[in-house]
Amino acid sequence: MKDRILDRLLRNQGEYVSGEELSREFGVSRTAIWKHIADLRGDGYQIEAHSRLGYRLQGSPDRLLPAEVRRWMEAGGLGAKIIHHESVGSTNDEARALAAAGAPEGTVVVAEEQTGGKGRLGRRWESPRGTGVWLSVILRPPLPPAEVSPLTLMAAVAVAEAIERATGLRPGIKWPNDVLVNGRKVCGILTELSAEVERINHVILGIGINVNLASADLPEEVRGSASSLAAEAGAPVSRARLAGELLSRLDYWYRVFLRQGFDPAREVWKRYSITLGRPVTASSRTQRIEGIAVDVEGDGALLIEMADGSRQRVLAGEVTLRAIPT
Ligand code: BT5
């Protein structure tokens, strides 16, 4: 209800909406409306109340409430249902619990803060309050589990496009799951899978983007390699806009992926790639390969060419970019 009232005020920004009108429209008492207005004020919204004219929105804080995010999205598709939390352990864990309880594809969980944000392999993802877009999307692609890898790359394309649209910055994608601006990590993606042998139950696509955080908000060991969009753009960035643009681009690419596979997104991925053509070291639990990253394949694997001319596929693991020899 609070979200619907906010949506109504946002659509009539600068104009009064009477309490009576809201109470009629939403079928609740004027006192109930007033309580939600008080609640929104508590969230930082500046709402003027006039005894005769009604309520008028005068200022919004930078929040990720669904009504704010939706202003930047096309209707329907991924993000048709957005669940907003002030603070959670991890949006991926919340989304997984919802998916296990039957939540439909496209359900999104977003939080202002994560107290236990997760990276890959049990690493930590710093997610301070009100400074980033920390969200997870539930997908239920009708695919065997072996075909899930390109979804992470597809998500990186959607992130890169959303960053470009919302900020004008030129992001780069580092295989498989990082988005960087000016060589520093501003986004990480964590894809988690629940599947049987033949069939995916659900995929949780977890995306974290550093938007308005300052380097002091991050622990020292992360500071050197990380940055935020605001730091790189030199001005604050609307998190709601970025989240809305991101969900729109994800929705677009996911529909393309279901119809035509990974190839169309793969072409765009290559244009954003800062990995291809570079000397890299790829390491996983079992191996360490040095060579030139030459291509990304249809299943999401990175193709590395070694000094002896042989080529090896890497499907998972860590990639470090090495300096180009002079
Ligand atoms: C990732 O892991 O990059 C995946 C991060 C996914 C985060 C999202 S937020 C929404 C959803 N809910 C979750 O709980 N997770 C997802 P990885 O490639 O393993 O990188 C993790 C490493 O990045 C850490 O070990 C740090 O060195 C560094 N790091 C941690 N927090 C960072 C931050 N905010 N910005 C940049 N680097 C960070």
Tab-separated table of C-alpha atoms in Angstrom, residues 12-259:
chain	number	residue	atom	x	y	z
A	12	ASN	CA	1.753	13.598	-9.729
A	13	GLN	CA	5.002	15.182	-8.636
A	14	GLY	CA	4.604	18.861	-7.872
A	15	GLU	CA	0.814	18.576	-7.654
A	16	TYR	CA	-1.511	17.930	-4.747
A	17	VAL	CA	-3.370	14.654	-4.408
A	18	SER	CA	-6.199	14.801	-1.898
A	19	GLY	CA	-6.374	12.370	1.001
A	20	GLU	CA	-9.965	11.669	0.069
A	21	GLU	CA	-9.023	10.734	-3.466
A	22	LEU	CA	-6.286	8.384	-2.224
A	23	SER	CA	-8.595	6.808	0.331
A	24	ARG	CA	-11.257	6.213	-2.337
A	25	GLU	CA	-8.771	4.897	-4.873
A	26	PHE	CA	-7.143	2.422	-2.500
A	27	GLY	CA	-10.234	1.544	-0.467
A	28	VAL	CA	-8.751	2.443	2.928
A	29	SER	CA	-9.530	5.151	5.502
A	30	ARG	CA	-7.976	8.603	5.368
A	31	THR	CA	-6.292	7.831	8.687
A	32	ALA	CA	-4.657	4.794	7.088
A	33	ILE	CA	-3.452	7.002	4.223
A	34	TRP	CA	-2.063	9.492	6.710
A	35	LYS	CA	-0.154	6.721	8.502
A	36	HIS	CA	1.474	5.601	5.261
A	37	ILE	CA	2.383	9.207	4.489
A	38	ALA	CA	4.012	9.479	7.924
A	39	ASP	CA	5.857	6.271	7.174
A	40	LEU	CA	7.138	7.631	3.849
A	41	ARG	CA	8.300	10.770	5.614
A	42	GLY	CA	10.187	8.535	8.018
A	43	ASP	CA	11.893	7.033	4.952
A	44	GLY	CA	13.098	10.513	3.986
A	45	TYR	CA	10.390	11.613	1.526
A	46	GLN	CA	9.475	15.279	1.838
A	47	ILE	CA	5.704	15.361	1.622
A	48	GLU	CA	3.785	18.548	2.207
A	49	ALA	CA	0.307	18.173	3.698
A	50	HIS	CA	-2.323	20.827	3.118
A	51	SER	CA	-5.636	20.603	4.944
A	52	ARG	CA	-7.729	21.384	1.858
A	53	LEU	CA	-5.563	20.387	-1.095
A	54	GLY	CA	-4.024	17.157	0.180
A	55	TYR	CA	-0.517	15.774	-0.170
A	56	ARG	CA	2.300	16.883	-2.422
A	57	LEU	CA	5.681	15.208	-2.933
A	58	GLN	CA	8.494	17.727	-2.783
A	59	GLY	CA	11.620	15.678	-2.450
A	60	SER	CA	12.744	12.075	-2.633
A	61	PRO	CA	15.709	10.456	-0.940
A	62	ASP	CA	17.810	8.084	-3.024
A	63	ARG	CA	15.957	4.873	-2.226
A	64	LEU	CA	15.310	1.591	-3.997
A	65	LEU	CA	11.595	1.323	-3.248
A	66	PRO	CA	9.779	-0.543	-6.036
A	67	ALA	CA	7.791	2.526	-7.116
A	68	GLU	CA	11.054	4.445	-7.594
A	69	VAL	CA	12.752	1.648	-9.539
A	70	ARG	CA	9.704	1.073	-11.773
A	71	ARG	CA	9.796	4.615	-13.099
A	72	TRP	CA	12.841	3.539	-15.118
A	73	MET	CA	11.470	0.241	-16.364
A	74	GLU	CA	9.170	-0.981	-19.042
A	75	ALA	CA	6.193	-2.769	-17.490
A	76	GLY	CA	6.106	-6.537	-16.943
A	77	GLY	CA	8.825	-9.133	-17.410
A	78	LEU	CA	11.668	-9.427	-14.934
A	79	GLY	CA	10.985	-7.188	-11.958
A	80	ALA	CA	7.197	-7.380	-12.284
A	81	LYS	CA	7.407	-8.131	-8.548
A	82	ILE	CA	10.101	-6.348	-6.535
A	83	ILE	CA	10.577	-7.071	-2.838
A	84	HIS	CA	12.439	-4.330	-0.989
A	85	HIS	CA	14.340	-4.785	2.281
A	86	GLU	CA	16.013	-2.220	4.477
A	87	SER	CA	18.620	-4.737	5.550
A	88	VAL	CA	19.145	-8.446	4.860
A	89	GLY	CA	21.931	-10.967	5.204
A	90	SER	CA	22.135	-11.644	1.465
A	91	THR	CA	19.557	-10.907	-1.245
A	92	ASN	CA	20.623	-14.180	-2.910
A	93	ASP	CA	19.641	-16.135	0.212
A	94	GLU	CA	16.300	-14.313	0.423
A	95	ALA	CA	15.614	-14.980	-3.250
A	96	ARG	CA	16.581	-18.634	-2.898
A	97	ALA	CA	14.125	-19.114	-0.030
A	98	LEU	CA	11.384	-17.431	-2.085
A	99	ALA	CA	12.204	-19.548	-5.138
A	100	ALA	CA	12.103	-22.734	-3.078
A	101	ALA	CA	8.661	-21.652	-1.831
A	102	GLY	CA	7.481	-21.289	-5.453
A	103	ALA	CA	8.005	-17.585	-6.242
A	104	PRO	CA	7.601	-16.976	-9.986
A	105	GLU	CA	10.348	-16.216	-12.464
A	106	GLY	CA	11.237	-12.552	-12.521
A	107	THR	CA	10.751	-11.959	-8.793
A	108	VAL	CA	13.409	-9.502	-7.604
A	109	VAL	CA	14.778	-8.986	-4.100
A	110	VAL	CA	16.545	-5.699	-3.459
A	111	ALA	CA	18.105	-4.339	-0.273
A	112	GLU	CA	19.500	-1.041	0.967
A	113	GLU	CA	22.114	-2.983	2.925
A	114	GLN	CA	23.474	-6.539	3.149
A	115	THR	CA	25.089	-7.668	6.356
A	116	GLY	CA	26.341	-10.926	4.849
A	117	GLY	CA	26.711	-10.132	1.134
A	118	LYS	CA	28.362	-13.045	-0.672
A	119	GLY	CA	30.963	-13.261	-3.423
A	120	ARG	CA	32.014	-16.495	-5.075
A	121	LEU	CA	33.652	-19.356	-3.182
A	122	GLY	CA	32.521	-18.082	0.201
A	123	ARG	CA	34.093	-14.650	-0.230
A	124	ARG	CA	32.480	-11.567	1.203
A	125	TRP	CA	30.766	-8.814	-0.789
A	126	GLU	CA	30.787	-5.463	1.012
A	127	SER	CA	27.332	-3.897	0.777
A	128	PRO	CA	27.099	-0.767	2.940
A	129	ARG	CA	23.703	0.842	3.479
A	130	GLY	CA	22.185	3.125	0.868
A	131	THR	CA	25.246	3.171	-1.367
A	132	GLY	CA	24.751	0.411	-3.929
A	133	VAL	CA	22.359	-1.690	-5.928
A	134	TRP	CA	22.314	-5.074	-4.210
A	135	LEU	CA	19.713	-7.250	-5.891
A	136	SER	CA	18.832	-10.808	-6.885
A	137	VAL	CA	16.572	-12.063	-9.654
A	138	ILE	CA	14.834	-15.454	-9.719
A	139	LEU	CA	15.021	-17.163	-13.125
A	140	ARG	CA	13.552	-20.492	-14.176
A	141	PRO	CA	15.040	-21.163	-17.606
A	142	PRO	CA	13.851	-24.407	-19.244
A	143	LEU	CA	17.399	-25.696	-19.722
A	144	PRO	CA	19.694	-28.462	-18.536
A	145	PRO	CA	22.072	-27.249	-15.794
A	146	ALA	CA	25.134	-27.453	-18.090
A	147	GLU	CA	23.758	-24.550	-20.138
A	148	VAL	CA	23.535	-22.035	-17.334
A	149	SER	CA	27.002	-20.383	-17.576
A	150	PRO	CA	26.132	-17.841	-20.286
A	151	LEU	CA	23.545	-16.298	-17.931
A	152	THR	CA	26.338	-14.711	-15.875
A	153	LEU	CA	27.880	-13.232	-19.017
A	154	MET	CA	24.479	-12.058	-20.201
A	155	ALA	CA	23.963	-10.328	-16.835
A	156	ALA	CA	27.332	-8.587	-17.200
A	157	VAL	CA	26.189	-7.194	-20.561
A	158	ALA	CA	22.969	-5.884	-18.972
A	159	VAL	CA	24.976	-4.273	-16.146
A	160	ALA	CA	27.413	-2.643	-18.568
A	161	GLU	CA	24.575	-1.219	-20.666
A	162	ALA	CA	22.696	0.042	-17.606
A	163	ILE	CA	25.819	1.754	-16.265
A	164	GLU	CA	26.381	3.384	-19.635
A	165	ARG	CA	22.780	4.617	-19.837
A	166	ALA	CA	22.587	5.892	-16.271
A	167	THR	CA	26.030	7.525	-16.094
A	168	GLY	CA	27.612	7.878	-19.531
A	169	LEU	CA	30.678	6.016	-18.192
A	170	ARG	CA	32.252	3.361	-20.421
A	171	PRO	CA	32.393	0.095	-18.474
A	172	GLY	CA	34.441	-2.987	-19.327
A	173	ILE	CA	33.651	-6.634	-18.615
A	174	LYS	CA	36.289	-8.911	-17.136
A	175	TRP	CA	35.525	-12.583	-17.646
A	176	PRO	CA	33.428	-14.007	-16.164
A	177	ASN	CA	31.650	-11.892	-13.617
A	178	ASP	CA	33.209	-8.485	-13.024
A	179	VAL	CA	32.315	-5.107	-14.467
A	180	LEU	CA	35.042	-2.495	-14.187
A	181	VAL	CA	35.268	1.226	-14.816
A	182	ASN	CA	38.732	2.690	-15.480
A	183	GLY	CA	40.254	-0.629	-14.456
A	184	ARG	CA	38.509	-0.860	-11.084
A	185	LYS	CA	35.758	-3.241	-10.060
A	186	VAL	CA	32.358	-1.595	-9.623
A	187	CYS	CA	30.183	-4.700	-9.969
A	188	GLY	CA	30.255	-8.397	-9.170
A	189	ILE	CA	27.792	-11.087	-10.178
A	190	LEU	CA	27.049	-14.266	-8.252
A	191	THR	CA	24.987	-16.891	-10.066
A	192	GLU	CA	23.611	-19.699	-7.915
A	193	LEU	CA	21.891	-22.761	-9.269
A	194	SER	CA	19.388	-25.250	-7.921
A	195	ALA	CA	18.973	-28.152	-10.302
A	196	GLU	CA	18.327	-31.808	-10.855
A	197	VAL	CA	20.426	-33.820	-13.308
A	198	GLU	CA	18.315	-32.908	-16.334
A	199	ARG	CA	16.523	-29.779	-15.312
A	200	ILE	CA	17.039	-26.437	-13.595
A	201	ASN	CA	14.748	-25.676	-10.667
A	202	HIS	CA	15.842	-22.096	-10.423
A	203	VAL	CA	18.780	-19.773	-10.966
A	204	ILE	CA	19.467	-16.861	-8.643
A	205	LEU	CA	21.227	-14.055	-10.421
A	206	GLY	CA	22.813	-11.868	-7.740
A	207	ILE	CA	24.171	-8.496	-8.822
A	208	GLY	CA	26.041	-5.981	-6.687
A	209	ILE	CA	26.929	-2.540	-8.056
A	210	ASN	CA	28.870	0.079	-6.103
A	211	VAL	CA	26.974	3.264	-6.871
A	212	ASN	CA	27.480	6.086	-4.393
A	213	LEU	CA	29.986	4.607	-2.021
A	214	ALA	CA	33.226	6.300	-1.122
A	215	SER	CA	36.425	4.316	-0.917
A	216	ALA	CA	36.386	4.836	2.864
A	217	ASP	CA	33.190	2.723	2.949
A	218	LEU	CA	35.206	-0.333	1.896
A	219	PRO	CA	37.718	-2.298	3.940
A	220	GLU	CA	41.316	-1.472	3.173
A	221	GLU	CA	42.173	-4.698	1.363
A	222	VAL	CA	39.382	-4.080	-1.200
A	223	ARG	CA	39.970	-0.339	-1.738
A	224	GLY	CA	42.847	-0.617	-4.202
A	225	SER	CA	40.971	-2.675	-6.770
A	226	ALA	CA	37.421	-1.350	-6.270
A	227	SER	CA	35.606	1.839	-7.104
A	228	SER	CA	32.079	3.183	-7.441
A	229	LEU	CA	30.128	4.837	-10.228
A	230	ALA	CA	29.932	8.142	-8.333
A	231	ALA	CA	33.669	8.132	-7.699
A	232	GLU	CA	34.376	7.533	-11.390
A	233	ALA	CA	31.694	9.924	-12.691
A	234	GLY	CA	32.513	12.624	-10.148
A	235	ALA	CA	28.839	13.032	-9.191
A	236	PRO	CA	26.171	11.047	-7.320
A	237	VAL	CA	24.188	8.567	-9.417
A	238	SER	CA	20.508	7.661	-8.947
A	239	ARG	CA	20.413	4.102	-7.641
A	240	ALA	CA	16.738	3.721	-8.552
A	241	ARG	CA	17.420	4.706	-12.135
A	242	LEU	CA	20.382	2.360	-12.383
A	243	ALA	CA	18.355	-0.529	-10.912
A	244	GLY	CA	15.441	0.188	-13.271
A	245	GLU	CA	17.677	0.374	-16.350
A	246	LEU	CA	19.407	-2.812	-15.221
A	247	LEU	CA	16.152	-4.774	-14.872
A	248	SER	CA	14.991	-3.521	-18.288
A	249	ARG	CA	18.202	-4.620	-19.993
A	250	LEU	CA	18.203	-7.949	-18.152
A	251	ASP	CA	14.626	-8.551	-19.213
A	252	TYR	CA	15.546	-7.781	-22.824
A	253	TRP	CA	18.610	-10.041	-22.922
A	254	TYR	CA	16.902	-12.870	-21.070
A	255	ARG	CA	14.088	-12.933	-23.646
A	256	VAL	CA	16.647	-12.921	-26.457
A	257	PHE	CA	18.569	-15.707	-24.671
A	258	LEU	CA	15.481	-17.923	-24.394
A	259	ARG	CA	14.612	-17.443	-28.075
